[in-house]
Coordinates of C-alpha atoms and ligand atoms in Angstrom, one line a residue:
M18 CA -24.8 34.0 29.1
R19 CA -28.6 33.3 29.3
K20 CA -29.2 36.6 27.6
L21 CA -26.8 35.7 24.8
L22 CA -28.4 32.4 24.3
M23 CA -31.8 34.0 24.1
L24 CA -30.5 36.5 21.5
F25 CA -29.1 33.6 19.5
V26 CA -32.4 31.7 19.6
T27 CA -34.3 34.8 18.6
L28 CA -32.0 35.4 15.7
L29 CA -32.3 31.8 14.6
V30 CA -36.1 32.0 14.6
I31 CA -36.0 35.2 12.5
V32 CA -33.6 33.7 10.0
S33 CA -35.5 30.4 9.7
I34 CA -38.9 32.3 9.3
S35 CA -37.5 34.3 6.5
L36 CA -35.8 31.3 4.9
F37 CA -38.5 28.7 5.3
A38 CA -41.8 30.6 5.8
D39 CA -44.2 30.3 2.8
P40 CA -44.2 33.6 0.9
I41 CA -47.3 35.7 0.8
I42 CA -48.5 35.5 -2.8
L43 CA -49.7 38.7 -4.3
K44 CA -51.8 38.6 -7.5
A45 CA -51.0 41.2 -10.1
A46 CA -53.3 41.9 -13.1
D47 CA -52.6 43.2 -16.6
D48 CA -54.7 43.0 -19.7
H49 CA -51.7 42.7 -22.1
A50 CA -50.0 39.6 -23.1
E51 CA -46.7 38.2 -21.9
G52 CA -43.8 40.2 -23.3
Y53 CA -45.6 43.5 -23.6
P54 CA -43.8 46.4 -21.8
T55 CA -46.3 46.8 -19.0
V56 CA -46.3 43.1 -18.2
E57 CA -42.5 42.9 -18.2
A58 CA -42.3 46.0 -16.0
L59 CA -44.8 44.5 -13.5
K60 CA -42.6 41.4 -13.3
F61 CA -39.6 43.5 -12.8
M62 CA -41.3 45.3 -9.9
G63 CA -42.3 42.0 -8.4
K64 CA -38.8 40.7 -8.4
I65 CA -37.5 43.8 -6.6
I66 CA -40.2 43.4 -3.9
E67 CA -39.4 39.8 -3.6
I68 CA -35.7 40.4 -3.1
M69 CA -36.0 43.4 -0.9
T70 CA -38.5 41.7 1.5
N71 CA -36.3 38.6 1.7
G72 CA -38.9 36.5 0.0
K73 CA -41.8 37.5 2.3
Y74 CA -43.8 38.5 -0.8
K75 CA -44.0 36.8 -4.1
I76 CA -45.8 38.6 -7.0
E77 CA -47.6 36.5 -9.5
V78 CA -48.4 38.4 -12.7
Y79 CA -51.6 37.3 -14.5
P80 CA -51.4 38.7 -18.1
S81 CA -53.9 38.8 -20.9
A82 CA -56.9 39.9 -18.8
Q83 CA -56.9 36.4 -17.0
L84 CA -58.3 38.1 -13.9
G85 CA -60.9 40.1 -15.9
S86 CA -61.4 43.2 -18.0
E87 CA -59.9 46.5 -16.7
K88 CA -63.2 47.6 -15.1
E89 CA -63.5 44.3 -13.3
T90 CA -59.9 44.2 -12.1
I91 CA -60.3 47.7 -10.6
E92 CA -63.4 46.6 -8.7
Q93 CA -61.5 43.5 -7.5
T94 CA -58.5 45.6 -6.4
I95 CA -60.7 47.9 -4.4
L96 CA -62.2 44.9 -2.7
G97 CA -58.8 43.4 -2.0
A98 CA -59.2 40.3 -4.2
I99 CA -56.5 41.5 -6.5
D100 CA -53.4 43.1 -4.9
I101 CA -51.7 44.9 -7.7
D102 CA -53.4 46.1 -10.9
R103 CA -51.9 47.7 -14.0
V104 CA -54.5 49.6 -15.9
S105 CA -54.9 52.5 -18.3
V106 CA -56.0 55.7 -16.6
S107 CA -59.1 55.6 -18.8
P108 CA -61.2 53.0 -17.0
L109 CA -60.2 54.7 -13.7
V110 CA -62.1 57.8 -14.5
A111 CA -65.4 56.2 -13.7
F112 CA -64.1 55.5 -10.2
Y113 CA -62.2 58.7 -9.6
P114 CA -63.3 61.5 -12.0
P115 CA -60.5 64.0 -11.3
I116 CA -57.9 61.7 -13.0
G117 CA -60.0 62.2 -16.2
V118 CA -58.1 65.4 -16.9
L119 CA -55.2 63.2 -18.1
T120 CA -57.5 61.6 -20.7
L121 CA -58.5 64.9 -22.4
P122 CA -57.4 65.2 -26.1
Y123 CA -54.1 67.0 -26.8
V124 CA -53.5 67.8 -23.1
F125 CA -49.8 67.1 -23.4
R126 CA -47.5 68.8 -25.9
D127 CA -45.4 65.6 -26.2
Q128 CA -43.9 62.6 -24.3
D129 CA -41.5 64.9 -22.5
H130 CA -44.2 67.3 -21.3
M131 CA -46.4 64.3 -20.2
W132 CA -43.6 62.9 -18.0
K133 CA -42.8 66.3 -16.5
V134 CA -46.5 66.6 -15.5
L135 CA -46.9 63.0 -14.2
E136 CA -43.6 63.0 -12.2
G137 CA -44.3 66.5 -10.8
P138 CA -46.9 67.7 -8.2
I139 CA -49.9 67.2 -10.5
G140 CA -49.2 63.5 -11.2
E141 CA -48.5 62.9 -7.5
E142 CA -51.7 64.7 -6.4
L143 CA -53.8 62.6 -8.7
L144 CA -52.2 59.3 -7.5
K145 CA -52.8 60.4 -3.9
G146 CA -56.4 61.1 -4.6
L147 CA -57.0 57.5 -5.6
E148 CA -56.8 56.6 -1.9
K149 CA -60.3 58.1 -1.5
V150 CA -61.7 55.2 -3.6
G151 CA -59.6 52.4 -2.0
L152 CA -56.6 52.4 -4.4
V153 CA -53.0 53.3 -3.9
G154 CA -51.4 54.7 -7.1
L155 CA -47.7 53.9 -7.1
C156 CA -46.5 55.1 -10.5
Y157 CA -47.4 55.7 -14.1
Y158 CA -46.2 53.8 -17.2
D159 CA -46.0 55.2 -20.7
A160 CA -48.7 54.3 -23.2
G161 CA -47.8 56.7 -26.0
A162 CA -50.3 58.5 -28.1
R163 CA -53.6 57.0 -29.3
S164 CA -54.8 57.2 -32.9
F165 CA -57.6 55.9 -35.0
Y166 CA -57.6 52.7 -37.0
T167 CA -60.4 51.7 -39.2
V168 CA -61.7 48.8 -41.4
K169 CA -62.6 50.6 -44.7
K170 CA -60.9 54.0 -45.1
P171 CA -58.4 56.2 -43.3
I172 CA -59.4 59.1 -41.1
L173 CA -57.7 62.1 -42.7
K174 CA -59.9 64.8 -41.2
P175 CA -62.5 64.8 -38.4
E176 CA -65.4 64.7 -41.0
D177 CA -64.2 61.2 -42.0
L178 CA -65.5 60.0 -38.6
K179 CA -69.1 61.0 -39.2
G180 CA -71.4 58.1 -38.6
L181 CA -68.6 55.6 -37.8
K182 CA -69.0 53.3 -34.8
I183 CA -65.7 53.7 -32.9
R184 CA -64.9 51.5 -30.0
V185 CA -63.7 53.4 -26.9
Q186 CA -62.5 52.5 -23.4
K187 CA -65.1 52.6 -20.7
N188 CA -64.3 56.3 -19.9
P189 CA -67.0 59.1 -20.0
V190 CA -64.4 61.5 -21.4
M191 CA -63.6 59.2 -24.4
I192 CA -67.3 58.8 -25.1
E193 CA -67.8 62.6 -25.2
L194 CA -64.7 63.0 -27.3
M195 CA -66.1 60.7 -30.0
K196 CA -69.4 62.5 -30.0
T197 CA -67.6 65.8 -30.4
L198 CA -65.8 64.4 -33.4
G199 CA -69.1 63.2 -34.9
A200 CA -68.5 59.4 -34.4
S201 CA -70.7 57.0 -32.5
P202 CA -68.8 55.8 -29.4
V203 CA -69.1 52.1 -28.5
P204 CA -67.6 51.5 -25.1
M205 CA -66.2 47.9 -25.0
A206 CA -63.6 45.9 -23.1
F207 CA -60.2 45.6 -24.8
E208 CA -60.5 41.8 -25.2
E209 CA -63.6 42.1 -27.4
V210 CA -62.3 44.5 -30.0
Y211 CA -60.8 42.1 -32.5
T212 CA -64.0 40.2 -33.0
A213 CA -66.0 43.4 -33.1
L214 CA -63.9 44.7 -35.9
Q215 CA -63.9 41.5 -37.7
T216 CA -67.7 41.0 -37.6
G217 CA -68.5 44.7 -38.4
V218 CA -70.0 45.5 -35.0
I219 CA -67.7 48.5 -35.0
D220 CA -66.0 50.4 -37.9
G221 CA -62.9 51.2 -36.0
A222 CA -61.1 51.8 -32.7
E223 CA -58.1 53.8 -31.5
N224 CA -55.0 52.9 -29.6
N225 CA -51.2 53.3 -29.5
P226 CA -48.9 51.4 -32.0
P227 CA -47.8 48.7 -29.5
S228 CA -51.4 47.8 -28.7
Y229 CA -52.5 47.9 -32.3
Y230 CA -49.6 45.5 -33.1
E231 CA -49.9 43.2 -30.1
T232 CA -53.7 42.6 -30.5
R233 CA -53.3 42.1 -34.2
H234 CA -56.1 44.6 -34.8
F235 CA -54.1 45.7 -37.9
E236 CA -55.2 42.5 -39.6
V237 CA -58.9 43.5 -39.5
A238 CA -58.6 47.4 -39.4
P239 CA -55.6 48.1 -41.6
Y240 CA -56.0 51.9 -41.9
Y241 CA -54.0 53.6 -39.1
S242 CA -54.2 57.4 -39.1
L243 CA -51.8 58.9 -36.7
D244 CA -53.7 61.9 -35.3
G245 CA -52.4 61.2 -31.7
H246 CA -55.6 62.6 -30.1
T247 CA -54.8 61.5 -26.6
R248 CA -51.8 60.5 -24.5
I249 CA -53.4 58.4 -21.7
P250 CA -50.9 56.9 -19.4
E251 CA -51.0 53.6 -17.5
V252 CA -51.0 53.4 -13.8
V253 CA -49.9 50.8 -11.2
L254 CA -52.3 50.4 -8.4
V255 CA -52.1 48.5 -5.1
S256 CA -55.2 47.6 -3.1
K257 CA -55.7 49.8 -0.1
V258 CA -56.7 46.6 1.8
L259 CA -53.1 45.2 1.2
W260 CA -51.4 48.6 1.7
D261 CA -52.8 49.1 5.1
K262 CA -51.3 45.8 6.2
L263 CA -47.8 46.8 5.1
T264 CA -45.1 48.2 7.4
D265 CA -43.7 51.6 6.6
E266 CA -40.5 49.9 5.3
E267 CA -42.5 47.6 3.0
K268 CA -44.5 50.6 1.7
L269 CA -41.2 52.2 0.8
I270 CA -40.0 49.1 -0.9
F271 CA -43.2 48.8 -3.0
K272 CA -43.0 52.5 -4.0
T273 CA -39.3 52.3 -4.9
A274 CA -39.8 49.1 -6.8
A275 CA -42.7 50.6 -8.8
L276 CA -40.7 53.7 -9.7
A277 CA -37.8 51.5 -10.9
S278 CA -40.2 49.4 -12.9
A279 CA -41.5 52.6 -14.5
E280 CA -38.0 53.5 -15.8
Y281 CA -37.8 49.9 -17.2
E282 CA -41.2 50.3 -18.8
K283 CA -40.2 53.6 -20.5
Y284 CA -37.2 52.0 -22.0
L285 CA -39.2 49.0 -23.3
W286 CA -41.9 51.4 -24.5
N287 CA -39.7 53.4 -26.8
Q288 CA -38.4 50.3 -28.4
W289 CA -41.9 48.8 -28.9
E290 CA -43.3 52.0 -30.4
E291 CA -40.7 51.9 -33.2
M292 CA -40.9 48.2 -33.7
A293 CA -44.7 48.1 -33.7
L294 CA -45.0 50.6 -36.5
K295 CA -42.6 48.5 -38.7
K296 CA -44.3 45.2 -37.9
V297 CA -47.9 46.4 -38.7
Q298 CA -46.8 47.7 -42.1
E299 CA -45.1 44.4 -42.8
G300 CA -48.4 42.9 -41.9
G301 CA -50.3 44.9 -44.5
A302 CA -51.4 48.0 -42.5
K303 CA -51.2 51.4 -44.1
I304 CA -50.0 54.4 -42.0
F305 CA -51.5 57.9 -42.6
H306 CA -50.3 61.2 -41.2
P307 CA -53.4 63.5 -41.1
D308 CA -53.1 67.2 -40.4
V309 CA -53.3 67.2 -36.6
T310 CA -54.4 70.8 -36.3
L311 CA -57.7 69.9 -37.8
F312 CA -58.4 67.5 -35.0
Q313 CA -57.1 69.9 -32.4
K314 CA -59.6 72.5 -33.6
A315 CA -62.5 70.0 -33.7
V316 CA -62.1 68.9 -30.1
Q317 CA -62.1 72.5 -28.6
P318 CA -65.9 72.4 -27.6
L319 CA -65.1 69.4 -25.4
Y320 CA -63.0 71.4 -22.9
D321 CA -66.0 73.7 -22.1
R322 CA -68.0 70.6 -21.1
Y323 CA -65.5 69.9 -18.3
P324 CA -65.3 73.1 -16.2
A325 CA -64.1 70.8 -13.3
Y326 CA -60.9 70.2 -15.2
K327 CA -60.2 73.9 -15.9
E328 CA -57.8 74.5 -13.0
F329 CA -55.9 71.3 -13.6
L330 CA -55.6 72.0 -17.3
E331 CA -54.1 75.5 -16.7
R332 CA -51.6 74.0 -14.3
I333 CA -50.7 71.3 -16.9
Q334 CA -50.3 73.8 -19.6
A335 CA -48.0 75.9 -17.3
V336 CA -45.6 73.0 -16.9
K337 CA -42.6 73.9 -19.2
Ligands
BDP401 C1 -54.1 50.1 -24.1 C2 -53.8 49.9 -22.6 C3 -54.7 48.8 -22.1 C4 -56.1 49.3 -22.3 C5 -56.3 49.4 -23.9 C6 -57.8 49.7 -24.3 O1 -52.5 49.6 -22.3 O2 -54.5 48.6 -20.7 O3 -57.1 48.5 -21.8 O4 -55.5 50.4 -24.3 O5 -57.9 50.4 -25.2 O6 -53.3 51.1 -24.6 O7 -58.7 49.2 -23.6

């Protein structure tokens, strides 16, 4: 009888803790605005974690770079001040160089090839490697292909870039890529690009259609030339500081929630890509389809400058 009573009391305590205890608030950062595929997918992931941990964790998503630029949020995530961070792979290269192989130009044949690589052993290996710098990579999100957009004239061949100041993400590979193509790279945080285009600090930038549309960069740089030079994915990171405090079951919940959110993001992404191209044209942007082989040829010397990526590259190319 006593034992039964003890069991009952213990159960009651467990139930009341899970029902009434204050949830642990986790901060999640994203530099896109409310409604953008990555932000909505992060919220989706948060909801699953909340439900599956019976409300122990509550994820608060801070969109629009409220918690800082990508470089800053990565630093904060390593320190444990931010718990979850959705960033492009690009700014991560400065922290963990091997992942830079994913940012090389024309490394993936298409969207399908990219997902086969990311969801296979190569993608997993690169996520795992992030632990060395204090980050746990849970999954990738789609970010399509990046192309040039410019203020004064379209980029129809690599020579058109000569002398132009092109904004790039803070990624050494992107800086080298612009130099190889004859442009002057200007590394700059995403949030500063609109004003820089408007005031003539830069002549152009490059990004995927959803970002070009969401940021309204098309208003100030209306020539969009779809050369698709890179296909740099996004990544969802968790601070190792938080990760090490989670139970094995919680780790599984976080990973599963992230993978489910990636499926959701892919779905939203495909819709946004199509919609964005329509919307920017309605807003006055002009779309150009340059001969991509000209750009593929022009970037060849870049590969020799990264012997460290050679083995990864061969493995990526071998993925059918
Ligand atoms: C977008 C990424 C965003 C990056 C931005 C950039 O989704 O996170 O910061 O590019 O160019 O495609 O900085």
